[in-house]
Coordinates of C-alpha atoms in Angstrom, one line a residue:
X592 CA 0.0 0.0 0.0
X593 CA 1.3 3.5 -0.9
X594 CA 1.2 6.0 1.4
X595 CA -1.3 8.0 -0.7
X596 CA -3.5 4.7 -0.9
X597 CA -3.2 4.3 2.9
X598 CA -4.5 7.7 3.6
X599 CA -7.7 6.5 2.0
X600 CA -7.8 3.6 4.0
X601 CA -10.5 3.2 6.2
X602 CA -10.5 1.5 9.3
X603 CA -13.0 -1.4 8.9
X604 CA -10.9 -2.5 5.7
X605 CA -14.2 -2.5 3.6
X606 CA -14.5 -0.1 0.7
X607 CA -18.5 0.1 -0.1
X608 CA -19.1 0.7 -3.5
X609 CA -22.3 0.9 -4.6
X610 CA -23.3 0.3 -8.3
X611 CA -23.3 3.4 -10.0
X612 CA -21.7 5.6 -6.7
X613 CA -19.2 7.7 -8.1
X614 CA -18.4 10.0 -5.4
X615 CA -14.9 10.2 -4.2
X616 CA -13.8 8.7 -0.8
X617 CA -14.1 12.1 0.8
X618 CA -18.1 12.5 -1.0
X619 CA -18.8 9.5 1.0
X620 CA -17.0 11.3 4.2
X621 CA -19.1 14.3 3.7
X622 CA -22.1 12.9 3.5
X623 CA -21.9 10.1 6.3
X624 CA -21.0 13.2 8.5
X625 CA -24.3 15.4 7.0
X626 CA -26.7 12.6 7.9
X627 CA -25.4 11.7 11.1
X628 CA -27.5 11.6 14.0
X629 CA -24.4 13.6 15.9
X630 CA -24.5 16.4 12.9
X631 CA -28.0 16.9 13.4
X632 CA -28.1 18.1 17.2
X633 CA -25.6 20.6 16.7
X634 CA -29.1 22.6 15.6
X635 CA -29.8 22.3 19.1
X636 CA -26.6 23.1 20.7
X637 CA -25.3 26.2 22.0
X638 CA -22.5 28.5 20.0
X639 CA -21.9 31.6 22.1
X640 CA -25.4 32.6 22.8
X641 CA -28.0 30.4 24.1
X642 CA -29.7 27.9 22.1
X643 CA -33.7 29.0 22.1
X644 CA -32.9 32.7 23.5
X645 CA -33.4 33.7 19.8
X646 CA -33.7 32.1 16.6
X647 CA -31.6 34.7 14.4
X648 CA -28.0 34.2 15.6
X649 CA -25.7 30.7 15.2
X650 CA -25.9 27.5 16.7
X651 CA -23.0 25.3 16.5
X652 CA -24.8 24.1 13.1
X653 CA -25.1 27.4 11.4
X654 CA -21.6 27.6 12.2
X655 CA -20.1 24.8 11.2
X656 CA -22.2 25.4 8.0
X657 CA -20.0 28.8 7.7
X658 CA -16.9 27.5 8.8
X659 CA -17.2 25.1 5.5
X660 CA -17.9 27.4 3.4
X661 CA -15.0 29.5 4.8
X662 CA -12.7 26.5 4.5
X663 CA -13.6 25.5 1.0
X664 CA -13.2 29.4 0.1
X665 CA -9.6 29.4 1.6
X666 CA -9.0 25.8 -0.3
X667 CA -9.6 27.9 -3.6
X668 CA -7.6 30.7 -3.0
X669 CA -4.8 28.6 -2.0
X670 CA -5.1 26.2 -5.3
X671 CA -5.0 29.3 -7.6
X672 CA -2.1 31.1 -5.5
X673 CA 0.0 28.5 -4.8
X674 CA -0.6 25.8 -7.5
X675 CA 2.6 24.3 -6.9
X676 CA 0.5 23.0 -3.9
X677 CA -2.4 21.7 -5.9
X678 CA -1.8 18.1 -6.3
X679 CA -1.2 18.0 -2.4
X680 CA -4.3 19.9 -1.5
X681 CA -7.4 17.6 -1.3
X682 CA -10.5 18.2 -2.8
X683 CA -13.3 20.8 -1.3
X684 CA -15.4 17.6 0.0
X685 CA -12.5 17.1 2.4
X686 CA -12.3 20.3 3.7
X687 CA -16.5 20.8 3.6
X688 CA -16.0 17.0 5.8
X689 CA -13.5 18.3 8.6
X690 CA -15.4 21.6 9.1
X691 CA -18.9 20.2 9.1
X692 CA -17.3 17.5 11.9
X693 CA -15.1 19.7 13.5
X694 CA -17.6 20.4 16.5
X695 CA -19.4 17.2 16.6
X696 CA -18.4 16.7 20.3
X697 CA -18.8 19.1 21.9
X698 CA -21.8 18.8 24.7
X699 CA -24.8 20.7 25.6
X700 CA -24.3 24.3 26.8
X701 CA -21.1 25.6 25.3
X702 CA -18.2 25.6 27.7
X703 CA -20.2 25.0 30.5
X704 CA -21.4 21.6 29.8
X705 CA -17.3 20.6 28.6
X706 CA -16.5 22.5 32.1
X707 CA -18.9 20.1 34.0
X708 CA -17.8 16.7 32.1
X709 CA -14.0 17.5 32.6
X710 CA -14.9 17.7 36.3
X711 CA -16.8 15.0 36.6
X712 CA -14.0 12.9 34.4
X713 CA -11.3 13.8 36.4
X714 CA -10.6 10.2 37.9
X715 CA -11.4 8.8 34.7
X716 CA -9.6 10.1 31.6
X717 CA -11.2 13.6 31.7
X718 CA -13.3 15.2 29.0
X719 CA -12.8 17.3 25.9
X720 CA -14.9 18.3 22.6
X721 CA -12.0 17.7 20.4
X722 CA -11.5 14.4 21.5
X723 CA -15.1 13.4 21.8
X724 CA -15.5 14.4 18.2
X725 CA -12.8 11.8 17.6
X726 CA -14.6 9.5 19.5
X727 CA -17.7 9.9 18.0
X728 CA -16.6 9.7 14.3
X729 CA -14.3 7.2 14.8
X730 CA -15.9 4.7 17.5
X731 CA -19.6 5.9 18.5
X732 CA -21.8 7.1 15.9
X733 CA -23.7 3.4 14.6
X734 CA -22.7 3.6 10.9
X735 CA -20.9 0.9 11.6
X736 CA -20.5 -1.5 14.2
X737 CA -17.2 -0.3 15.9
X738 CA -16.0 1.6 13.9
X739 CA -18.2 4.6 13.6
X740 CA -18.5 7.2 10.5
X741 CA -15.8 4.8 9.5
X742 CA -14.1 8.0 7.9
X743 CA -10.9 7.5 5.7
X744 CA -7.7 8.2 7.4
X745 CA -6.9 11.4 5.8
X746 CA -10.4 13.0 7.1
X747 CA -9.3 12.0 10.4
X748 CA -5.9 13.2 10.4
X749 CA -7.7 16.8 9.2
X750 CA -10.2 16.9 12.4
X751 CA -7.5 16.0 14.9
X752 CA -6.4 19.2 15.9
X753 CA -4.7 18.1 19.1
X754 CA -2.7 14.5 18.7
X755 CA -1.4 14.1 21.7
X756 CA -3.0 11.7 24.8
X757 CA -4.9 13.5 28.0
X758 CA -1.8 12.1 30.1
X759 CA 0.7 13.3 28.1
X760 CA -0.4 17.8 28.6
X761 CA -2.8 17.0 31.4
X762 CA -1.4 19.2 34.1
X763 CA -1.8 19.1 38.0
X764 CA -5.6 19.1 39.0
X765 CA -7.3 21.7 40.7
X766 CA -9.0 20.0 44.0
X767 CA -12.2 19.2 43.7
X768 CA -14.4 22.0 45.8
X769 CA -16.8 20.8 48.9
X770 CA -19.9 20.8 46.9
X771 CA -20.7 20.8 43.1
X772 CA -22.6 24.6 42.8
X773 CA -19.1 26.0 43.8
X774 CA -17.2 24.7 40.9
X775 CA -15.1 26.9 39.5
X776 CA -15.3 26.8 35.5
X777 CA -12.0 28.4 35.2
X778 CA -10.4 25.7 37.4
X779 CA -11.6 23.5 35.4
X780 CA -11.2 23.9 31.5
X781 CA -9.9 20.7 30.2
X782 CA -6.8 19.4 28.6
X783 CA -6.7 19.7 24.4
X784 CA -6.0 16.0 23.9
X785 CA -7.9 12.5 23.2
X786 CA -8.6 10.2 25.6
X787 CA -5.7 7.9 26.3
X788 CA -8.4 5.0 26.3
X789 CA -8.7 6.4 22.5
X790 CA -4.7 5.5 21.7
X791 CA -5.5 3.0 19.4
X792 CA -7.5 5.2 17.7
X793 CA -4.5 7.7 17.3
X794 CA -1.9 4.5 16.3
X795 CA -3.8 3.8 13.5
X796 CA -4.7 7.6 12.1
X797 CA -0.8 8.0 12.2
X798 CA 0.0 4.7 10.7
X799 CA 1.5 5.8 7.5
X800 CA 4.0 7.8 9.4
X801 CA 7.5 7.2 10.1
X802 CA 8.4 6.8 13.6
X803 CA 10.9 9.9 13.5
X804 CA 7.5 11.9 11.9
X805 CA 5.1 10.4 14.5
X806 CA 7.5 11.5 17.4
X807 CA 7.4 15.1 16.2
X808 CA 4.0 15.3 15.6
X809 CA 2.9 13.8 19.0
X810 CA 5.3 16.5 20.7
X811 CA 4.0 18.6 23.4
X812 CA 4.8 22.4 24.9
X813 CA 3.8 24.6 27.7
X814 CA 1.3 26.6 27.8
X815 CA -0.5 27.3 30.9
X816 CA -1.3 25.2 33.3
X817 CA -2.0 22.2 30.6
X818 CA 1.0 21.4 27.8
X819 CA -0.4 21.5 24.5
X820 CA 0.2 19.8 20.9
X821 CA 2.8 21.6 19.1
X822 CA 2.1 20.6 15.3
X823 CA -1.3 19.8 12.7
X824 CA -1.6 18.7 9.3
X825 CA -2.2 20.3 6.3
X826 CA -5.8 19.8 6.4
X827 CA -6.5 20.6 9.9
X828 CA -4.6 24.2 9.6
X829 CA -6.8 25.0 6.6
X830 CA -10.1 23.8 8.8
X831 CA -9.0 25.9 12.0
X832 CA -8.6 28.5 10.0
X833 CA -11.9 28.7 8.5
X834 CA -13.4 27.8 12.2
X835 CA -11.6 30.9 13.6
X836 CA -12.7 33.3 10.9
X837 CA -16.3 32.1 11.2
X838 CA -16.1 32.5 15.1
X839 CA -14.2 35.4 15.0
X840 CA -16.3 37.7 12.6
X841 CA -20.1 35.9 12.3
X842 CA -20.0 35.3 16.2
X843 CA -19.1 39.1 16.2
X844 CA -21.8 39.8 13.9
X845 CA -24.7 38.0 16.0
X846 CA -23.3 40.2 19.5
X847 CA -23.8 43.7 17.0
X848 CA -27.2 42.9 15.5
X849 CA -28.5 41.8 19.0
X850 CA -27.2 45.4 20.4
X851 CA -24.9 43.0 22.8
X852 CA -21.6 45.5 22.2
X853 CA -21.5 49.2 21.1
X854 CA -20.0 51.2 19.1
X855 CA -17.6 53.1 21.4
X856 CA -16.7 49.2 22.2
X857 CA -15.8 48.5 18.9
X858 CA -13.6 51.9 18.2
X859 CA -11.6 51.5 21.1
X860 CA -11.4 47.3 21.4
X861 CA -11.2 46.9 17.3
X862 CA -10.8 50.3 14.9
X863 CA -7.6 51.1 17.0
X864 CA -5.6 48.3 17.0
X865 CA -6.9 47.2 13.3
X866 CA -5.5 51.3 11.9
X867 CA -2.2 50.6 13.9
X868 CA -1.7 46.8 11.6
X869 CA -2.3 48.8 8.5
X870 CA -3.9 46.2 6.5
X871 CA -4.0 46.4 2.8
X872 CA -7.5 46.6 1.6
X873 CA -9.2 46.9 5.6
X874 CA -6.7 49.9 6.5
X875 CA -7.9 52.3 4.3
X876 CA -11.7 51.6 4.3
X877 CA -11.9 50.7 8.0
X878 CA -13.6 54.2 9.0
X879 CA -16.7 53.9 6.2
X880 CA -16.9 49.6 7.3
X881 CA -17.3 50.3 11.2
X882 CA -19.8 53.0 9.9
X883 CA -21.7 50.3 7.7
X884 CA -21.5 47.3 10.8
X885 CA -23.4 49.6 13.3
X886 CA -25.6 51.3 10.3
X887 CA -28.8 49.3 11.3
X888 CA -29.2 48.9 7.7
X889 CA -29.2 44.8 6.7
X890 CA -27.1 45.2 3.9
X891 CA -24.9 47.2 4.6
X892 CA -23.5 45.6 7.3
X893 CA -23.6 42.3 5.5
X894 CA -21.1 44.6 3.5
X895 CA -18.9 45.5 5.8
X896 CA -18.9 41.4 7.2
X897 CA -18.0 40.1 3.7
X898 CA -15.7 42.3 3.2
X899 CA -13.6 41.5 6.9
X900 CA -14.4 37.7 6.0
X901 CA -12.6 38.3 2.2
X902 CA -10.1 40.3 3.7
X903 CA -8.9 37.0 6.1
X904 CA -9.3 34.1 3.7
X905 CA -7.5 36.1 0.7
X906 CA -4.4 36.5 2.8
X907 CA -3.9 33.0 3.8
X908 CA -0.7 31.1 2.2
X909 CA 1.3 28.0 2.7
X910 CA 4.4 28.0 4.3
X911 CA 6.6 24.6 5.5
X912 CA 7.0 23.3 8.8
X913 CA 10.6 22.3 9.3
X914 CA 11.7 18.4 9.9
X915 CA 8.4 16.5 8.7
X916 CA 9.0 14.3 5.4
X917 CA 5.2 12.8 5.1
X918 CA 4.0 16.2 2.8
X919 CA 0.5 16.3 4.7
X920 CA 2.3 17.0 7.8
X921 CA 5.5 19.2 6.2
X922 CA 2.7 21.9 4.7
X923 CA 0.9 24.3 6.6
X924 CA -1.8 26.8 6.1
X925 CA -1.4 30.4 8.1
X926 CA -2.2 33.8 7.7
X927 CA 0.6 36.6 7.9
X928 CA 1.1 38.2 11.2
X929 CA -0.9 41.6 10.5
X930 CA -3.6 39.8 9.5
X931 CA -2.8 37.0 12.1
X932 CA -2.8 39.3 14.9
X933 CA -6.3 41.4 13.3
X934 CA -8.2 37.9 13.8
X935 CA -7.1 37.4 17.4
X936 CA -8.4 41.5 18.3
X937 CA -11.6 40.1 16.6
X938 CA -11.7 36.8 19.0
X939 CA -10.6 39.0 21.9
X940 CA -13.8 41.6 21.2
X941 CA -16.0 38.4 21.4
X942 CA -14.8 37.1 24.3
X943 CA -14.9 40.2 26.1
X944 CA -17.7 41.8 25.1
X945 CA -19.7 38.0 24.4
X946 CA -18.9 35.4 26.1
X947 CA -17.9 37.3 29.3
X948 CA -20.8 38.4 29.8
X949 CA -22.6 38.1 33.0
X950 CA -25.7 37.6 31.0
X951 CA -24.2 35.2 29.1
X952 CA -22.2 33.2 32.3
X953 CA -25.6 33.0 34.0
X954 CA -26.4 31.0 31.4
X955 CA -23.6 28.9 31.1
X956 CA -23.3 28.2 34.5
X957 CA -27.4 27.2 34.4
X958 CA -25.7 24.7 32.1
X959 CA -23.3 23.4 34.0
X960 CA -25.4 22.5 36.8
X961 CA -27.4 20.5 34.6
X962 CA -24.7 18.3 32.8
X963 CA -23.2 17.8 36.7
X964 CA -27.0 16.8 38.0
X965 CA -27.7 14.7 35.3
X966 CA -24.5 13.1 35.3
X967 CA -24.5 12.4 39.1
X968 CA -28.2 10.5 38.8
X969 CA -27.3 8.6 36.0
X970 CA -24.2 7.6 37.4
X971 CA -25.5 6.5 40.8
X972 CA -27.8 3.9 39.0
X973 CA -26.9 3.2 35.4
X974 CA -28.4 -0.1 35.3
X975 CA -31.7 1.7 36.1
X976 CA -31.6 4.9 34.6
X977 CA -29.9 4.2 31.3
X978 CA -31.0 4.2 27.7
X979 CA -31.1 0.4 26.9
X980 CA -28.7 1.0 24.2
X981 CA -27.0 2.6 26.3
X982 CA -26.8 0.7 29.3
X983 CA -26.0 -2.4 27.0
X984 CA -22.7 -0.3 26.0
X985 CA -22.4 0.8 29.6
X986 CA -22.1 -3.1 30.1
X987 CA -19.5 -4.2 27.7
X988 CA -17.4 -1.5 28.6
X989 CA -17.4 -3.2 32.1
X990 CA -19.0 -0.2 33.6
X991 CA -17.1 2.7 32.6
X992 CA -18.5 5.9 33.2
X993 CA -17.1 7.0 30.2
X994 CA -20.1 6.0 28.5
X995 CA -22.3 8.0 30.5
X996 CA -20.2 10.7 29.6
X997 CA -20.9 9.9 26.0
X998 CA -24.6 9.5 26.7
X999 CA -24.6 13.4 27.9
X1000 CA -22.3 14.9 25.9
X1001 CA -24.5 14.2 22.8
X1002 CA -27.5 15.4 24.3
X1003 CA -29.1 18.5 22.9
X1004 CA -29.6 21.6 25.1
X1005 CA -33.5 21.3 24.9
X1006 CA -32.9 17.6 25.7
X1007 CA -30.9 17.7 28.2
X1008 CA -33.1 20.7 30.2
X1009 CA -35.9 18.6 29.4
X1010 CA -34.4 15.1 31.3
X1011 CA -33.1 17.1 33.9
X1012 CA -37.0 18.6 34.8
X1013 CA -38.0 14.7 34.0
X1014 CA -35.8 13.4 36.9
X1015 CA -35.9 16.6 39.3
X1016 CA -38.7 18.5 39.0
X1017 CA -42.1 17.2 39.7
X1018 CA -45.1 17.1 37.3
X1019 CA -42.2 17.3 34.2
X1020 CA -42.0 15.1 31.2
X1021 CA -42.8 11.8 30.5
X1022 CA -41.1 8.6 30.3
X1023 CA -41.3 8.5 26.8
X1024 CA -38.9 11.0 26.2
X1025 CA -35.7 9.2 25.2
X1026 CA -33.0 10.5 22.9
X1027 CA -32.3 7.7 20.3
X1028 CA -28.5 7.0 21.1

């Protein structure tokens, strides 16, 4: 097997044709992901602003939705820029795959519910969205028996933006407070790593590798109170990018329409810094686009948010990483520091002005008490309380509460709210509520 022929391996060794299927391995990748049960509920799962507080700005769907067509838009400019790339770069249903996938794990209630997983994970491998998206496409979702979305390598070497194991950056523990309500979320953000329990998962996605390209590509640094992976492929750079750009910019977008930040906000947190990087095309049009984004008028501000969102993905290139020889891991996508450090003032506005908010915290915490509720019950009597699907897998996994974990993180907001008034509140719901899982 070549090692262009391995990265369209699949894990289950079968390679369904279909009579008259033409697609492309990463067609079939793209679509398993689009009719997934898991792609489904991120309609139902919180972005930045709470899931059923409104029904005009992003759920994690809309924006994974965005952050494809973002990806494939960078994929394009890259292939007529640099076409000396273009037999490397895959093929937009690749990209359109990773994006669509790239939040697929992460639980109900934003942060808070990934806060309240971690927590209650800590004696058993932890919790993380990243790694439960790996989980889920590689392991959980049922279109396949063991093997999940069954996904070619390739597509899962682009979704892994962290590959390094939970024991390997996981830093020293905060202890765990007296009773649940005072949880801290900021003691408690999680790792960026897959489960260790998920290893084999990893060995074979890096198969094709030589060992000295495996050992620098599962290499860890500082960074806070977690280490954290220090490399990504190809693919995955291109997909980050377009998440970023779709947080940064349409998550902005939502906070102005819904009169969540000001003006004087944005000329002091954004116009300044932005007229100090001098960006070519931005720079000198920057005045008449802050003046369209807080217009009131529709269009205009759609405008002045295509224009900030062409102004990014235009300026993104290729450069080499140093001391890989597989070409996937030797390539990289990036954006030039100006416009590099214009994407992080945009991320900084949103999480200031955003997801900062006590408004917005209330919220998350709300959420947080629910994931650590519901977990608790469950946990106490699984055999009881479980799904029978679930509880079956509960079973062969001799127990592990990892599968409860499983169960909750792909629970909807609304579902989720709606178990937790089932078990806790009196006169709420029905038995006949289930989630399918």
């Amino acid at each position: 097997m070549t090692q262009n022929t391995a990265w369209l391996a699949r894990a289950s060794e079968t390679q369904t044709q279909r009579a008259e299927d033409h697609r492309s391995p990463f067609q079939r990748d793209r679509a398993r992901i689009l009719h997934s049960a898991a792609f489904r509920r991120l309609q139902a799962k919180t972005q930045v602003l709470g899931v059923g507080q409104s029904d005009f700005y992003r759920t994690r769907l809309t924006h994974s939705l965005e952050a494809a067509q973002i990806g494939t838009g960078i994929l394009g400019q890259l292939k007529r820029k640099q076409p000396a790339y273009g037999e490397l770069l895959g093929e937009d249903a690749l990209l359109d795959a990773l994006c669509l996938a790239h939040d697929i794990g992460h639980p109900p209630f934003g942060h808070g519910g990934e806060v309240a997983l971690n927590y209650l994970m800590r004696s058993d491998g932890n919790f993380e969205g990243n790694a439960q998206t790996l989980r889920i496409l590689a392991k959980l979702e049922p279109y396949t028996e063991g093997h999940g979305m069954d996904l070619c390598r390739r597509t899962l070497l682009g979704v892994l933006k962290y590959p390094v194991l939970q024991s390997q950056v996981r830093g020293e523990q905060a202890a765990a407070p007296a009773n649940a309500r005072q949880l801290k979320a900021g003691d408690w953000y999680p790792a960026k790593a897959i489960y260790d329990e998920d290893q084999d998962c990893l060995d074979w996605i890096l198969a094709p590798l030589s060992p000295a390209d495996r050992d620098r590509f599962t290499a860890s640094v500082a960074a806070g109170r977690h280490r954290k992976a220090s490399y990504k492929s190809l693919d995955c750079s291109i997909m980050e990018l377009g998440d970023d750009i779709a947080y940064a910019i349409h998550d902005m977008e939502d906070a102005i329409v819904m009169g969540l930040v000001s003006r004087d906000a944005w000329d002091s947190d954004v116009t300044a810094h932005l007229k100090a990087l001098d960006l070519p095309y931005v720079g000198p049009q920057l005045d008449s686009l802050s003046q369209h984004l807080f217009s009131g008028q529709h269009h205009l501000r759609k405008q002045a948010i295509g224009a900030l969102v062409n102004s990014l993905i235009t300026a993104v290139s290729l450069h080499q990483v140093e001391g890989f020889e597989a070409p996937l891991l030797a390539v990289n996508a990036g954006l030039p520091d100006a416009h590099g450090a214009a994407l992080k003032v945009f991320k900084d506005f949103v999480y200031k002005h955003v997801v900062q908010r006590p408004e917005l915290q209330l919220l998350e915490y709300k959420g947080q008490q629910i994931v650590m509720a519901l977990f608790e019950a469950l946990a106490s009597d699984p055999a009881r309380l479980l799904p029978d699907n679930t509880r079956g897998r509960w079973q062969a996994a001799g127990q592990s509460p990892r599968v409860i974990a499983d169960y909750i993180s792909g629970m909807t907001d609304e579902y989720a709210s709606r178990l937790y008034g089932t078990l806790f509140l009196p006169k709420v719901g029905t038995v006949f509520e289930r989630q399918p899982h």
